[in-house]
mmCIF file with all atom_site columns, C-alpha atoms in Angstrom:
data_model
loop_
_atom_site.group_PDB
_atom_site.id
_atom_site.type_symbol
_atom_site.label_atom_id
_atom_site.label_alt_id
_atom_site.label_comp_id
_atom_site.label_asym_id
_atom_site.label_entity_id
_atom_site.label_seq_id
_atom_site.pdbx_PDB_ins_code
_atom_site.Cartn_x
_atom_site.Cartn_y
_atom_site.Cartn_z
_atom_site.occupancy
_atom_site.B_iso_or_equiv
_atom_site.pdbx_formal_charge
_atom_site.auth_seq_id
_atom_site.auth_comp_id
_atom_site.auth_asym_id
_atom_site.auth_atom_id
_atom_site.pdbx_PDB_model_num
ATOM 1  C CA . MET S 1 1  ? 124.748 124.969 58.105 1.00 0.00 ? 3  MET S CA 1
ATOM 2  C CA . ARG S 1 2  ? 127.112 124.894 61.232 1.00 0.00 ? 4  ARG S CA 1
ATOM 3  C CA . LEU S 1 3  ? 129.676 127.829 61.430 1.00 0.00 ? 5  LEU S CA 1
ATOM 4  C CA . LYS S 1 4  ? 132.704 127.464 64.119 1.00 0.00 ? 6  LYS S CA 1
ATOM 5  C CA . VAL S 1 5  ? 134.000 130.865 65.188 1.00 0.00 ? 7  VAL S CA 1
ATOM 6  C CA . GLU S 1 6  ? 137.557 131.459 66.852 1.00 0.00 ? 8  GLU S CA 1
ATOM 7  C CA . PHE S 1 7  ? 138.056 135.038 68.493 1.00 0.00 ? 9  PHE S CA 1
ATOM 8  C CA . THR S 1 8  ? 140.426 136.859 70.367 1.00 0.00 ? 10 THR S CA 1
ATOM 9  C CA . THR S 1 9  ? 140.092 140.278 71.705 1.00 0.00 ? 11 THR S CA 1
ATOM 10 C CA . GLU S 1 10 ? 142.475 143.068 72.336 1.00 0.00 ? 12 GLU S CA 1
ATOM 11 C CA . PRO S 1 11 ? 144.606 144.591 74.100 1.00 0.00 ? 13 PRO S CA 1
ATOM 12 C CA . PHE S 1 12 ? 145.760 141.664 76.300 1.00 0.00 ? 14 PHE S CA 1
ATOM 13 C CA . ASP S 1 13 ? 145.899 142.224 79.794 1.00 0.00 ? 15 ASP S CA 1
ATOM 14 C CA . LEU S 1 14 ? 147.330 139.028 81.948 1.00 0.00 ? 16 LEU S CA 1
ATOM 15 C CA . ASP S 1 15 ? 147.312 140.339 85.041 1.00 0.00 ? 17 ASP S CA 1
ATOM 16 C CA . GLU S 1 16 ? 143.472 140.962 84.687 1.00 0.00 ? 18 GLU S CA 1
ATOM 17 C CA . ALA S 1 17 ? 140.558 139.959 82.302 1.00 0.00 ? 19 ALA S CA 1
ATOM 18 C CA . PRO S 1 18 ? 139.765 143.388 80.662 1.00 0.00 ? 20 PRO S CA 1
ATOM 19 C CA . ALA S 1 19 ? 136.176 144.566 80.375 1.00 0.00 ? 21 ALA S CA 1
ATOM 20 C CA . HIS S 1 20 ? 136.088 143.351 76.859 1.00 0.00 ? 22 HIS S CA 1
ATOM 21 C CA . ALA S 1 21 ? 137.029 140.046 77.172 1.00 0.00 ? 23 ALA S CA 1
ATOM 22 C CA . VAL S 1 22 ? 134.885 140.061 80.034 1.00 0.00 ? 24 VAL S CA 1
ATOM 23 C CA . VAL S 1 23 ? 131.954 140.826 78.011 1.00 0.00 ? 25 VAL S CA 1
ATOM 24 C CA . ALA S 1 24 ? 133.083 139.091 75.248 1.00 0.00 ? 26 ALA S CA 1
ATOM 25 C CA . ARG S 1 25 ? 132.313 135.628 77.648 1.00 0.00 ? 27 ARG S CA 1
ATOM 26 C CA . GLU S 1 26 ? 129.306 137.013 78.530 1.00 0.00 ? 28 GLU S CA 1
ATOM 27 C CA . VAL S 1 27 ? 127.931 137.219 75.138 1.00 0.00 ? 29 VAL S CA 1
ATOM 28 C CA . VAL S 1 28 ? 129.090 134.045 73.779 1.00 0.00 ? 30 VAL S CA 1
ATOM 29 C CA . GLU S 1 29 ? 127.706 132.082 77.379 1.00 0.00 ? 31 GLU S CA 1
ATOM 30 C CA . ALA S 1 30 ? 124.626 133.634 76.976 1.00 0.00 ? 32 ALA S CA 1
ATOM 31 C CA . ALA S 1 31 ? 124.091 132.929 72.913 1.00 0.00 ? 33 ALA S CA 1
ATOM 32 C CA . GLU S 1 32 ? 122.316 129.809 72.086 1.00 0.00 ? 34 GLU S CA 1
ATOM 33 C CA . LEU S 1 33 ? 125.552 128.035 71.037 1.00 0.00 ? 35 LEU S CA 1
ATOM 34 C CA . ASP S 1 34 ? 126.361 123.833 71.067 1.00 0.00 ? 36 ASP S CA 1
ATOM 35 C CA . ALA S 1 35 ? 129.775 124.536 72.372 1.00 0.00 ? 37 ALA S CA 1
ATOM 36 C CA . VAL S 1 36 ? 131.669 127.200 73.813 1.00 0.00 ? 38 VAL S CA 1
ATOM 37 C CA . ASP S 1 37 ? 135.458 126.995 74.812 1.00 0.00 ? 39 ASP S CA 1
ATOM 38 C CA . VAL S 1 38 ? 136.757 130.492 76.462 1.00 0.00 ? 40 VAL S CA 1
ATOM 39 C CA . GLY S 1 39 ? 140.391 130.489 77.279 1.00 0.00 ? 41 GLY S CA 1
ATOM 40 C CA . PRO S 1 40 ? 143.010 133.179 77.786 1.00 0.00 ? 42 PRO S CA 1
ATOM 41 C CA . PHE S 1 41 ? 144.384 133.450 74.429 1.00 0.00 ? 43 PHE S CA 1
ATOM 42 C CA . GLY S 1 42 ? 141.374 132.535 72.631 1.00 0.00 ? 44 GLY S CA 1
ATOM 43 C CA . ASN S 1 43 ? 137.748 131.603 72.151 1.00 0.00 ? 45 ASN S CA 1
ATOM 44 C CA . THR S 1 44 ? 135.249 129.144 70.275 1.00 0.00 ? 46 THR S CA 1
ATOM 45 C CA . ALA S 1 45 ? 131.916 128.474 69.551 1.00 0.00 ? 47 ALA S CA 1
ATOM 46 C CA . GLU S 1 46 ? 130.429 126.526 67.575 1.00 0.00 ? 48 GLU S CA 1
ATOM 47 C CA . GLY S 1 47 ? 126.688 126.322 66.632 1.00 0.00 ? 49 GLY S CA 1
ATOM 48 C CA . GLY S 1 48 ? 123.572 127.264 63.794 1.00 0.00 ? 50 GLY S CA 1
ATOM 49 C CA . ALA S 1 49 ? 124.542 129.495 61.128 1.00 0.00 ? 51 ALA S CA 1
ATOM 50 C CA . ASP S 1 50 ? 121.950 131.913 62.465 1.00 0.00 ? 52 ASP S CA 1
ATOM 51 C CA . ALA S 1 51 ? 123.029 131.772 66.434 1.00 0.00 ? 53 ALA S CA 1
ATOM 52 C CA . VAL S 1 52 ? 126.380 131.895 65.322 1.00 0.00 ? 54 VAL S CA 1
ATOM 53 C CA . LEU S 1 53 ? 126.157 134.919 63.095 1.00 0.00 ? 55 LEU S CA 1
ATOM 54 C CA . THR S 1 54 ? 123.922 136.694 65.815 1.00 0.00 ? 56 THR S CA 1
ATOM 55 C CA . ALA S 1 55 ? 126.574 135.763 68.474 1.00 0.00 ? 57 ALA S CA 1
ATOM 56 C CA . VAL S 1 56 ? 129.409 137.707 66.583 1.00 0.00 ? 58 VAL S CA 1
ATOM 57 C CA . ASP S 1 57 ? 127.323 140.667 65.751 1.00 0.00 ? 59 ASP S CA 1
ATOM 58 C CA . ALA S 1 58 ? 126.598 141.143 69.499 1.00 0.00 ? 60 ALA S CA 1
ATOM 59 C CA . LEU S 1 59 ? 130.410 140.304 70.300 1.00 0.00 ? 61 LEU S CA 1
ATOM 60 C CA . LEU S 1 60 ? 131.724 142.919 67.652 1.00 0.00 ? 62 LEU S CA 1
ATOM 61 C CA . ARG S 1 61 ? 129.155 145.752 68.922 1.00 0.00 ? 63 ARG S CA 1
ATOM 62 C CA . ARG S 1 62 ? 129.936 144.748 72.862 1.00 0.00 ? 64 ARG S CA 1
ATOM 63 C CA . THR S 1 63 ? 133.614 144.381 72.718 1.00 0.00 ? 65 THR S CA 1
ATOM 64 C CA . LEU S 1 64 ? 134.395 147.350 71.160 1.00 0.00 ? 66 LEU S CA 1
ATOM 65 C CA . GLU S 1 65 ? 131.640 149.156 73.084 1.00 0.00 ? 67 GLU S CA 1
ATOM 66 C CA . ALA S 1 66 ? 133.678 147.635 76.459 1.00 0.00 ? 68 ALA S CA 1
ATOM 67 C CA . GLY S 1 67 ? 136.925 149.232 74.956 1.00 0.00 ? 69 GLY S CA 1
ATOM 68 C CA . ALA S 1 68 ? 138.775 146.605 72.709 1.00 0.00 ? 70 ALA S CA 1
ATOM 69 C CA . THR S 1 69 ? 140.840 147.908 70.388 1.00 0.00 ? 71 THR S CA 1
ATOM 70 C CA . ARG S 1 70 ? 140.975 144.920 68.125 1.00 0.00 ? 72 ARG S CA 1
ATOM 71 C CA . VAL S 1 71 ? 139.058 141.838 67.643 1.00 0.00 ? 73 VAL S CA 1
ATOM 72 C CA . THR S 1 72 ? 140.480 138.914 65.444 1.00 0.00 ? 74 THR S CA 1
ATOM 73 C CA . LEU S 1 73 ? 138.072 136.115 64.447 1.00 0.00 ? 75 LEU S CA 1
ATOM 74 C CA . GLN S 1 74 ? 138.042 133.480 62.462 1.00 0.00 ? 76 GLN S CA 1
ATOM 75 C CA . LEU S 1 75 ? 134.607 131.524 60.436 1.00 0.00 ? 77 LEU S CA 1
ATOM 76 C CA . ASN S 1 76 ? 134.698 128.341 59.451 1.00 0.00 ? 78 ASN S CA 1
ATOM 77 C CA . VAL S 1 77 ? 131.665 126.040 58.389 1.00 0.00 ? 79 VAL S CA 1
ATOM 78 C CA . ILE S 1 78 ? 131.870 122.831 59.986 1.00 0.00 ? 80 ILE S CA 1
ATOM 79 C CA . GLY S 1 79 ? 128.820 120.999 58.597 1.00 0.00 ? 81 GLY S CA 1
ATOM 80 C CA . GLU S 1 80 ? 125.367 120.666 57.405 1.00 0.00 ? 82 GLU S CA 1
ATOM 81 C CA . GLY S 1 81 ? 122.509 120.807 59.309 1.00 0.00 ? 83 GLY S CA 1
ATOM 82 C CA . GLY S 1 82 ? 120.792 123.547 61.700 1.00 0.00 ? 84 GLY S CA 1
ATOM 83 C CA . ALA S 1 83 ? 120.137 126.642 61.170 1.00 0.00 ? 85 ALA S CA 1
#
């Protein structure tokens, strides 16, 4: 199964990327995902179910540790195949 996760971390800071946003980017870029798009107001990542779910777990744990007060995410099944 293939999954796509869309997420944001808060609080926002338009002047400088907060630590939790930097951590979120590091987590998804280091994960074994097929596609990652990091932007100022939203982020997406795609891959096999195991890779996405592992990345989401790390994302939640590490961004909260880095000061996020809210993490909003949406997870969608986008196809079959992949682990």
